[in-house]
Short mmCIF file of N, CA and C in Angstrom, two decimals:
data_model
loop_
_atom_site.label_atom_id
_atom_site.label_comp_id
_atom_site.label_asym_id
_atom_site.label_seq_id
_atom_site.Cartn_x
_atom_site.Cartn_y
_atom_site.Cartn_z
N UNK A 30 81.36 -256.31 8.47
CA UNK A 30 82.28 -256.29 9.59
C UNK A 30 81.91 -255.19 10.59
N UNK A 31 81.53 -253.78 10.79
CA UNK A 31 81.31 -252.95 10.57
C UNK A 31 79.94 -252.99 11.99
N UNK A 32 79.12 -253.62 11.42
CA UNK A 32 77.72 -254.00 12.05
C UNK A 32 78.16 -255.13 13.33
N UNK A 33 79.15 -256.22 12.69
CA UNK A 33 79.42 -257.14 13.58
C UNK A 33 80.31 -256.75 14.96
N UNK A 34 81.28 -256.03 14.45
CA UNK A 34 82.24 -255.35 15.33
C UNK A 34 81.40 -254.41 16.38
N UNK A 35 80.37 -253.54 15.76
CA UNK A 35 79.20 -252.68 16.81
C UNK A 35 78.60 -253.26 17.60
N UNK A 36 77.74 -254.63 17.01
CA UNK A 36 77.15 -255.49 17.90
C UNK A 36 78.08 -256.36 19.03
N UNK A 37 79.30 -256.54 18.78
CA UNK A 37 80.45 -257.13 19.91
C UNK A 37 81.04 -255.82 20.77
N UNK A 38 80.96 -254.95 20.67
CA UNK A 38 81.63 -253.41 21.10
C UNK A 38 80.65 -253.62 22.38
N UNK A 39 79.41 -253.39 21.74
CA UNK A 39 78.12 -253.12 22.68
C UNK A 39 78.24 -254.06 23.41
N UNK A 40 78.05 -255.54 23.37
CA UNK A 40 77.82 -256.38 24.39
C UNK A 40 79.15 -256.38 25.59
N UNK A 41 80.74 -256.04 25.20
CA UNK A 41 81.48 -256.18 25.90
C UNK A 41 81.68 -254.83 26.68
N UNK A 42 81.72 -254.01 25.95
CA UNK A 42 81.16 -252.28 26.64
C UNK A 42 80.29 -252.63 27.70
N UNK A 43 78.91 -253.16 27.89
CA UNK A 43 78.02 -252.78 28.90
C UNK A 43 78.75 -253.04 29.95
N UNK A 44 79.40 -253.96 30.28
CA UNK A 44 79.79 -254.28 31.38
C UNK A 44 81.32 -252.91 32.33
N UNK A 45 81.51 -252.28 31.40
CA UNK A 45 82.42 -251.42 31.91
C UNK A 45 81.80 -249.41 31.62
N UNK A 46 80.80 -249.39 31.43
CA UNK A 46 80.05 -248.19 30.74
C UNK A 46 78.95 -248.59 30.40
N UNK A 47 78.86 -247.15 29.78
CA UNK A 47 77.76 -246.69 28.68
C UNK A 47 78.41 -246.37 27.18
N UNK A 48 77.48 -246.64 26.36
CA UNK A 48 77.67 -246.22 24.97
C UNK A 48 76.15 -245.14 24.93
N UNK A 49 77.13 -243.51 24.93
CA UNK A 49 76.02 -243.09 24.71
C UNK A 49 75.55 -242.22 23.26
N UNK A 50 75.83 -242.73 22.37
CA UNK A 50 75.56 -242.25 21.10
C UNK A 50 76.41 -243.66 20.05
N UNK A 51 75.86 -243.08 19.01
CA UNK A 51 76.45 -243.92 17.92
C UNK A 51 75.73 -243.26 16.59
N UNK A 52 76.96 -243.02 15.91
CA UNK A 52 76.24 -242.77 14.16
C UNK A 52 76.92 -242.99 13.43
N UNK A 53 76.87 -243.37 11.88
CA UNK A 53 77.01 -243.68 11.46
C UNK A 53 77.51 -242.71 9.98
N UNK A 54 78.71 -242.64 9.78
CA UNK A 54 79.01 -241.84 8.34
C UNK A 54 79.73 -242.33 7.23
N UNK A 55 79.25 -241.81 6.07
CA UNK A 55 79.51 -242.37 5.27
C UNK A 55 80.18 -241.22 3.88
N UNK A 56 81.20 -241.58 3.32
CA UNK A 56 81.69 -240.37 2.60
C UNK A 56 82.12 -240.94 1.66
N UNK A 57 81.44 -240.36 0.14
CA UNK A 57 81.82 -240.74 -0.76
C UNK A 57 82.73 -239.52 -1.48
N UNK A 58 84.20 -239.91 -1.94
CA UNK A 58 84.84 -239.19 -2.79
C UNK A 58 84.84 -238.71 -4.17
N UNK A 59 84.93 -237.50 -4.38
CA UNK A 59 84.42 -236.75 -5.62
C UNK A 59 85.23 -237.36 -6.53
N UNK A 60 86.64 -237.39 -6.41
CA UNK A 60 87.94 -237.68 -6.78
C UNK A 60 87.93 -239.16 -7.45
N UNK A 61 87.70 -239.97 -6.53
CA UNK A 61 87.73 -241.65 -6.93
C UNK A 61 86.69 -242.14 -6.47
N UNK A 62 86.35 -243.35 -7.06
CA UNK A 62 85.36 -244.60 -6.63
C UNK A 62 85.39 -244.60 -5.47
N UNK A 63 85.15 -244.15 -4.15
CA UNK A 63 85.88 -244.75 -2.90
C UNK A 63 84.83 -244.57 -2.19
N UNK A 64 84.43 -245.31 -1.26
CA UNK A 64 83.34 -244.84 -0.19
C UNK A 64 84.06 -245.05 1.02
N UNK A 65 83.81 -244.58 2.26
CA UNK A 65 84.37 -244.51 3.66
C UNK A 65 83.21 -244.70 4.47
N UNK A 66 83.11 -245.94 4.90
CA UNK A 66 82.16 -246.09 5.51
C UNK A 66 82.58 -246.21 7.29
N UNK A 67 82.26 -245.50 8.47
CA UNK A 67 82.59 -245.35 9.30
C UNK A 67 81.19 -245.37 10.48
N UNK A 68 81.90 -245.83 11.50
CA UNK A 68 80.74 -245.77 12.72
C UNK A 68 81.28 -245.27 13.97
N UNK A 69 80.93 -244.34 14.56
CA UNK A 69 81.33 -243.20 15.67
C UNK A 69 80.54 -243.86 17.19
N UNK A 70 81.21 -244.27 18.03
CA UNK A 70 80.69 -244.55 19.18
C UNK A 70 81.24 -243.77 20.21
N UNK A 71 80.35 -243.12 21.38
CA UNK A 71 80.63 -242.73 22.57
C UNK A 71 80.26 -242.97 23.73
N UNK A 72 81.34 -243.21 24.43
CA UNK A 72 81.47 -243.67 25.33
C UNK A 72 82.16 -243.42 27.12
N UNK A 73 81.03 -243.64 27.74
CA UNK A 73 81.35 -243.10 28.98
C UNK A 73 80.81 -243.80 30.24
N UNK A 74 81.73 -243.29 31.37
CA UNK A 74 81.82 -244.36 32.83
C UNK A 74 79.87 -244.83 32.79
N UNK A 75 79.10 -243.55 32.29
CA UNK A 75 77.71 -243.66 32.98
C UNK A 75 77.17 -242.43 31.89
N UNK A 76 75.83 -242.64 31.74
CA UNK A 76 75.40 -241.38 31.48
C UNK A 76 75.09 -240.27 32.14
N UNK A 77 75.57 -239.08 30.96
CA UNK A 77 76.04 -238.12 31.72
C UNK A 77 74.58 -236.95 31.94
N UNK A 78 74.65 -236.38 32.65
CA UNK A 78 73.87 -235.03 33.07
C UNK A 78 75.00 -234.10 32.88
N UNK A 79 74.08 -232.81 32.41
CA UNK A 79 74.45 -230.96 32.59
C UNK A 79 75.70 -231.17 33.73
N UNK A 80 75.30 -232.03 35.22
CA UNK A 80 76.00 -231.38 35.91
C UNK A 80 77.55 -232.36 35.77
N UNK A 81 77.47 -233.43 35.18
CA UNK A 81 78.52 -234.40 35.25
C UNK A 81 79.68 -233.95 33.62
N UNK A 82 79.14 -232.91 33.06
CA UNK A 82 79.45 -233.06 31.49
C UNK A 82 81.17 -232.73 31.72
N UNK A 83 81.88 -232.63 32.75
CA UNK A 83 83.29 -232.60 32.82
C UNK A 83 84.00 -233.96 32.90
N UNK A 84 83.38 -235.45 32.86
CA UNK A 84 84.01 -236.11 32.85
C UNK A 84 84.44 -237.03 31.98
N UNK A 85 85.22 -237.36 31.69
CA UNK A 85 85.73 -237.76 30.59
C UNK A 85 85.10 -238.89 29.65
N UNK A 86 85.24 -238.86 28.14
CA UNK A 86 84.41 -239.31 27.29
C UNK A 86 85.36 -239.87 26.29
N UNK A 87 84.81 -241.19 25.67
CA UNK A 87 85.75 -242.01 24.79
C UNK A 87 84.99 -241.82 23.60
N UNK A 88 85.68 -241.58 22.47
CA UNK A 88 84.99 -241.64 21.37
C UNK A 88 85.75 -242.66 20.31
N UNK A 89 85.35 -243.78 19.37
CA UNK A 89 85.92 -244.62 19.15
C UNK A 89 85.35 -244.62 17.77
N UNK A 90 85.79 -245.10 17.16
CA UNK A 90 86.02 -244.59 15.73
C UNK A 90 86.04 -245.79 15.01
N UNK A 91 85.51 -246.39 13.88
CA UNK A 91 85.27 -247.87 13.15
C UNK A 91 85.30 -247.42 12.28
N UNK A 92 86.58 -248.17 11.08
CA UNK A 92 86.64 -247.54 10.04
C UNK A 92 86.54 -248.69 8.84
N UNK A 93 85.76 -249.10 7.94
CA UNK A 93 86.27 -250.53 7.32
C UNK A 93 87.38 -250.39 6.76
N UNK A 94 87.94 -251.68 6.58
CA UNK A 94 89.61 -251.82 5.54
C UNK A 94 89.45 -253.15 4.74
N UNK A 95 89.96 -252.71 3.30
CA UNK A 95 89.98 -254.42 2.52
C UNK A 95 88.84 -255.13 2.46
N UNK A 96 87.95 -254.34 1.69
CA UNK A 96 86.39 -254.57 1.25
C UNK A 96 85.84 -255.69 2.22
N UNK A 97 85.82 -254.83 3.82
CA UNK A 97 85.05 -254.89 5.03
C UNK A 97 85.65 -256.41 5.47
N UNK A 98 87.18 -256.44 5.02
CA UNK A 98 87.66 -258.15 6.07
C UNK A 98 88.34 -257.47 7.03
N UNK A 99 88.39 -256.03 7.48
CA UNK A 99 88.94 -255.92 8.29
C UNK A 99 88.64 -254.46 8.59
N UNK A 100 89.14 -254.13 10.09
CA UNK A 100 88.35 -252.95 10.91
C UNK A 100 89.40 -251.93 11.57
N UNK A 101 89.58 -250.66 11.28
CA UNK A 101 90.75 -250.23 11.77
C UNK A 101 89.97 -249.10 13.19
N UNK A 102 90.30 -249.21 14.60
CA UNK A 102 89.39 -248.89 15.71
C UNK A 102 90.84 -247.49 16.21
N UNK A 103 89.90 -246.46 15.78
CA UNK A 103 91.02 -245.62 16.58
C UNK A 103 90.04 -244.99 18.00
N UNK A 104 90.48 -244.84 19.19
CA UNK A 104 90.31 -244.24 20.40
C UNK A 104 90.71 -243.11 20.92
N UNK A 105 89.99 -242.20 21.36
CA UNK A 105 90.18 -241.08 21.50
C UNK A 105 89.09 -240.73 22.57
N UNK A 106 90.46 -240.47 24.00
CA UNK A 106 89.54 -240.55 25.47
C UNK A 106 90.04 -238.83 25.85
N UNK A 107 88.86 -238.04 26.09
CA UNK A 107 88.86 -236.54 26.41
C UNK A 107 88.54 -236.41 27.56
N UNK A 108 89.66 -235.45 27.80
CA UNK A 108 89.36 -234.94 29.90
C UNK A 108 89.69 -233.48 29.77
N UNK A 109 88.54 -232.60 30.04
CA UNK A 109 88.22 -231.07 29.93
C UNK A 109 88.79 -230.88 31.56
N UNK A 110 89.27 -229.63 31.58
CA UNK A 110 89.28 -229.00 32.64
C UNK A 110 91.15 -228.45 32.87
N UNK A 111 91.73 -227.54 33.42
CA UNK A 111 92.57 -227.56 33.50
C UNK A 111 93.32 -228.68 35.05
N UNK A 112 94.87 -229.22 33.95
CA UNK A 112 95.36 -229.69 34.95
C UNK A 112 97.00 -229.46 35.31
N UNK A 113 97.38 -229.80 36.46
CA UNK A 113 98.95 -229.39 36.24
C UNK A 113 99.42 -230.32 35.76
N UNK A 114 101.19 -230.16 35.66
CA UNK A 114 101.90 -230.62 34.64
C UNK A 114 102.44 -231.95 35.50
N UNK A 115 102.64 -232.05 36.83
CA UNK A 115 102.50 -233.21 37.56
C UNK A 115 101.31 -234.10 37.03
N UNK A 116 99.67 -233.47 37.31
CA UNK A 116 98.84 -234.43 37.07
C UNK A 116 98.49 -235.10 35.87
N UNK A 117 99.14 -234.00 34.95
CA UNK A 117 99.13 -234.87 33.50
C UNK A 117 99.91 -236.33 32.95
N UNK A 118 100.77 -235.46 33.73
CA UNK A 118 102.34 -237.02 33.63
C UNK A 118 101.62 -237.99 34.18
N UNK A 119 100.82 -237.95 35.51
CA UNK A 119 100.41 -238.98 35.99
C UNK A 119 99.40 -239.74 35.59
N UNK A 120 98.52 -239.13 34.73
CA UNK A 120 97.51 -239.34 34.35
C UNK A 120 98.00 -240.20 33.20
N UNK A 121 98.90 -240.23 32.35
CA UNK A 121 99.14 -240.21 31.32
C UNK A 121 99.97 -241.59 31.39
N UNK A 122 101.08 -241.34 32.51
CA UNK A 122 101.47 -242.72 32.83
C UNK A 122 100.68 -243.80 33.25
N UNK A 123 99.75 -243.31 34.27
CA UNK A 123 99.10 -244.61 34.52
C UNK A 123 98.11 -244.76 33.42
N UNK A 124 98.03 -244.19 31.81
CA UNK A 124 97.61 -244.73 30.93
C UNK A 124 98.10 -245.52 30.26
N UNK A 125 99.46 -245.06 30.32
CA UNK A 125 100.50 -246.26 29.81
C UNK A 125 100.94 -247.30 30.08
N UNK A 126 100.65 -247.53 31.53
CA UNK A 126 100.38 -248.81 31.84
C UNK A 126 99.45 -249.80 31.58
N UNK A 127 98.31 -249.07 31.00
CA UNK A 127 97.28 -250.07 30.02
C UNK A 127 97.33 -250.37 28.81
N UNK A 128 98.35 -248.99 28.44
CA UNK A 128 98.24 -249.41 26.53
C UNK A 128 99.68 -248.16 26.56
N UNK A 129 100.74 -249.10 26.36
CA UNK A 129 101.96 -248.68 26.09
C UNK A 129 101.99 -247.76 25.07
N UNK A 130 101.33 -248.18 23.79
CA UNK A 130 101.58 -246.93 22.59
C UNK A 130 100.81 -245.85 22.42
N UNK A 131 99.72 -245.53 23.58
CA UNK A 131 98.76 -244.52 24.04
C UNK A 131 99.58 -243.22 23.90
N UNK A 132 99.16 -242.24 22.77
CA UNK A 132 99.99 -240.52 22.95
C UNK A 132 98.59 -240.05 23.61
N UNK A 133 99.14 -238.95 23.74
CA UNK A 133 98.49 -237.50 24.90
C UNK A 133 98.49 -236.08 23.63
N UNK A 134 97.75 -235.46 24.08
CA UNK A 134 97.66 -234.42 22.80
C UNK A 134 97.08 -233.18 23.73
N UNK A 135 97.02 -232.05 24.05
CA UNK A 135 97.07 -231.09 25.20
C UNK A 135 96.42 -229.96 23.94
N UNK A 136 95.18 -229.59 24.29
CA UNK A 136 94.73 -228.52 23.39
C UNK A 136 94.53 -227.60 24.44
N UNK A 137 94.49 -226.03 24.20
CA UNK A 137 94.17 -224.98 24.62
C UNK A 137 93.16 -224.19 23.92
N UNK A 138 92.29 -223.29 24.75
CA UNK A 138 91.26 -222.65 23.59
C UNK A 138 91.45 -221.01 23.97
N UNK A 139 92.29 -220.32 23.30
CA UNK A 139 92.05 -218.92 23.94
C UNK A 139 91.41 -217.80 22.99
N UNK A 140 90.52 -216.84 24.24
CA UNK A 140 89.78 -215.91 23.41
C UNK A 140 90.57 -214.31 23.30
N UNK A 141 91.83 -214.65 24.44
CA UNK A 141 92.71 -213.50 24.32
C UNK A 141 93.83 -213.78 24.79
N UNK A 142 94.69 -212.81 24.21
CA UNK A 142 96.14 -213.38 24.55
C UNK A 142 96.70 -213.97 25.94
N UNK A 143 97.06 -214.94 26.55
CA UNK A 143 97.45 -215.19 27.41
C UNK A 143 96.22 -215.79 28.78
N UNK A 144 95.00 -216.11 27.97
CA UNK A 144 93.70 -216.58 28.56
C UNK A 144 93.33 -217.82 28.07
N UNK A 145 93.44 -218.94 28.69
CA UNK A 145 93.17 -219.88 28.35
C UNK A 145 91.70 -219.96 28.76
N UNK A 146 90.80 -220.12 27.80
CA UNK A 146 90.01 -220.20 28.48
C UNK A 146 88.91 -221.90 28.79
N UNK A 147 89.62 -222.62 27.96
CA UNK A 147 89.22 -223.92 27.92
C UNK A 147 90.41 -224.97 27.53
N UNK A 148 90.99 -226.29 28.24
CA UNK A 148 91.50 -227.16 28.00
C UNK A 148 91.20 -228.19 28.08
N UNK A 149 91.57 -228.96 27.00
CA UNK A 149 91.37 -230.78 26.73
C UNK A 149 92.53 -231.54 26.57
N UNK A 150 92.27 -232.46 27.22
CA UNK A 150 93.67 -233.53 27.44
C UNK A 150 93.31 -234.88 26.63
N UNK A 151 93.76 -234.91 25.69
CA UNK A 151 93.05 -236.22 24.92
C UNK A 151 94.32 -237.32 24.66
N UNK A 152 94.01 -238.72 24.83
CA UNK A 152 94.45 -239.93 25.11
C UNK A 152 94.02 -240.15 23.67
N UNK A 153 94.77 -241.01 23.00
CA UNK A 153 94.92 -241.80 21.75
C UNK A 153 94.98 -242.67 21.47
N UNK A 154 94.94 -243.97 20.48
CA UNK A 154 95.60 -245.04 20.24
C UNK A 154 94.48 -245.53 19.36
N UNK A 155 95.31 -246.53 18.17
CA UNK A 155 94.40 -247.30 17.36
C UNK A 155 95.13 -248.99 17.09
N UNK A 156 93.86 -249.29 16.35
CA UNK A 156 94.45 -251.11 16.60
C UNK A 156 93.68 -251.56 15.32
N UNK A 157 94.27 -252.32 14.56
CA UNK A 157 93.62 -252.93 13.48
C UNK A 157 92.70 -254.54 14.30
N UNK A 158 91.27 -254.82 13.69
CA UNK A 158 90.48 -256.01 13.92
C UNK A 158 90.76 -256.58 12.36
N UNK A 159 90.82 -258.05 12.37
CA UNK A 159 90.60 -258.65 11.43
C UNK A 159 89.54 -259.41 11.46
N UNK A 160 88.67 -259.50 10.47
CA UNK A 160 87.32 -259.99 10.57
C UNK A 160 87.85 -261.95 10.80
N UNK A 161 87.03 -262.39 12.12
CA UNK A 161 87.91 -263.78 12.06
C UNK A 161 86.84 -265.16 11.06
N UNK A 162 88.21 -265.96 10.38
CA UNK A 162 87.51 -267.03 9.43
C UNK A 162 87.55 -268.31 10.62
N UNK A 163 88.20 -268.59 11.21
CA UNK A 163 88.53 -270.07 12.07
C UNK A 163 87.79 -269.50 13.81
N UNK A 164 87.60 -270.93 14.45
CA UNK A 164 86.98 -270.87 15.45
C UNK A 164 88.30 -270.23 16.19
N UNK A 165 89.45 -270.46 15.83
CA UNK A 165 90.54 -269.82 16.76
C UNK A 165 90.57 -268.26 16.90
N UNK A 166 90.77 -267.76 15.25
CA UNK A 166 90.29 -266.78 14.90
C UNK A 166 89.56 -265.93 16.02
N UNK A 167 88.14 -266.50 16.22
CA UNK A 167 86.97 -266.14 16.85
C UNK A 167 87.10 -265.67 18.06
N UNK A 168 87.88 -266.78 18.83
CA UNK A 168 88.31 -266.59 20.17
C UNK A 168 89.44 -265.27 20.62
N UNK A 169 90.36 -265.60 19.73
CA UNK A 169 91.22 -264.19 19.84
C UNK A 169 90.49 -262.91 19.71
N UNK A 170 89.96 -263.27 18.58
CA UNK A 170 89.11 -261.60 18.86
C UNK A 170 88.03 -261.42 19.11
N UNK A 171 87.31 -262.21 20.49
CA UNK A 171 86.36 -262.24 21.39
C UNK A 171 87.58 -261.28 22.87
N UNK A 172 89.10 -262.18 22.70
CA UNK A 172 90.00 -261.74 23.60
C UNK A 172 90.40 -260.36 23.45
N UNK A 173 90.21 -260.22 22.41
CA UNK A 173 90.95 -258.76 22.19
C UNK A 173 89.54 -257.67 22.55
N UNK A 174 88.53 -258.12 22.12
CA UNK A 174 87.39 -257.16 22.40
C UNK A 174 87.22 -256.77 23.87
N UNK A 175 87.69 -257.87 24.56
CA UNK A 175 87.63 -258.03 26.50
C UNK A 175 88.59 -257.68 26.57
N UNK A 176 89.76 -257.46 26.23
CA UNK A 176 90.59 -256.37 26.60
C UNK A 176 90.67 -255.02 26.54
N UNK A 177 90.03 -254.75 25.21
CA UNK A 177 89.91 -253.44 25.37
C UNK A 177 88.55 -253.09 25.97
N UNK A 178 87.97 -253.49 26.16
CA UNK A 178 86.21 -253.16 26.50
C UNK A 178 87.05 -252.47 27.74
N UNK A 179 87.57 -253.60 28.61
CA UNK A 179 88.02 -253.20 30.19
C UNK A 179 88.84 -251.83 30.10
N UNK A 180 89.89 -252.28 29.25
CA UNK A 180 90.85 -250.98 29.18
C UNK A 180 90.47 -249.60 29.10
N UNK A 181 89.41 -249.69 28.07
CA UNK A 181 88.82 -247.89 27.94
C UNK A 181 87.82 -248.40 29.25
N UNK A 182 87.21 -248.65 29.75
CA UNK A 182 86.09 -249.00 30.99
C UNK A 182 87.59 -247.84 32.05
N UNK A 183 88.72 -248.59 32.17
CA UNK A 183 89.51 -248.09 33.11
C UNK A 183 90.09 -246.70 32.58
N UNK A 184 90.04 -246.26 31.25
CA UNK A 184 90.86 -245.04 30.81
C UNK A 184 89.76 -244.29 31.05
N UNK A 185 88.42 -243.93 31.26
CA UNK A 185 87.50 -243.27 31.36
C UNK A 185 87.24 -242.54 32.69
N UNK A 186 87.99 -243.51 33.74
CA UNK A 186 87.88 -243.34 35.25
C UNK A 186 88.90 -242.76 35.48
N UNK A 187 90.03 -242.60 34.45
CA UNK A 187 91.12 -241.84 35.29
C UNK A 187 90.94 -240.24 35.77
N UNK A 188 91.65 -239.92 36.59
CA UNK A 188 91.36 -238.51 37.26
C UNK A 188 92.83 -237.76 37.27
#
């Protein structure tokens, strides 16, 4: 599922971005039988240069579920730089107009009290894929892949 879901990511991605990395991890637990097999994609309006590295970047996350019949995709879109508390709301709303259950998560990095010296504004949301058995199946989640392809294509551009 895993491989299939990467190879459909990619083809519906090009058209709204770049995918500029991808790897692949894998974690086996000390504890139990369990392996975690996962695939890390990033993603952005274009590839980036030194001088563009402030603009925002999707990183998307493939996780298998239910011995690989199914795919759990979490999203996670980052925008560095400080912003005000107007432009966040706005930013944030007109994310929610693409994906209603989208949270916001506001990190700060300080090296002394009362110095911020780096902030990230990160956008959220995840969605279960079911690997499809019927030609109907197929179609829905050809639909769902073109929805989101576009959607992060448009959450990447926000400003």
């Amino acid at each position: 599922m895993l491989q299939f879901l990467v190879e459909q990511l990619n083809e519906h991605l090009a058209t709204h971005g770049t995918i500029v990395d991808v790897l692949l991890r894998s974690d086996q637990s000390l504890m139990e039988e369990q392996e975690i097999r996962e695939v890390i994609l990033t993603f952005a309006e274009e590839e980036q240069s030194e001088e563009q590295s402030g603009k925002p970047l999707a990183t998307i996350h493939l996780f298998e579920l239910e011995e690989a019949e199914s795919c759990e995709v979490e999203v996670e879109v980052e925008f560095t730089g400080e912003r005000t508390a107007e432009g966040t709301c706005v930013m944030w709303e007109q994310a929610r107009a693409l994906i209603p259950k989208i949270s916001l998560t506001e990190k700060k990095r300080y090296l002394e009290p009362g110095q911020s010296v780096q902030t990230a504004y990160i956008l959220d949301y995840h969605f279960i894929l079911d690997s499809p058995k019927t030609e109907e199946e197929a179609s829905q989640f050809a639909r769902v892949l073109k929805q989101f392809s576009s959607d992060l294509g448009k959450l990447v551009r926000l400003s």
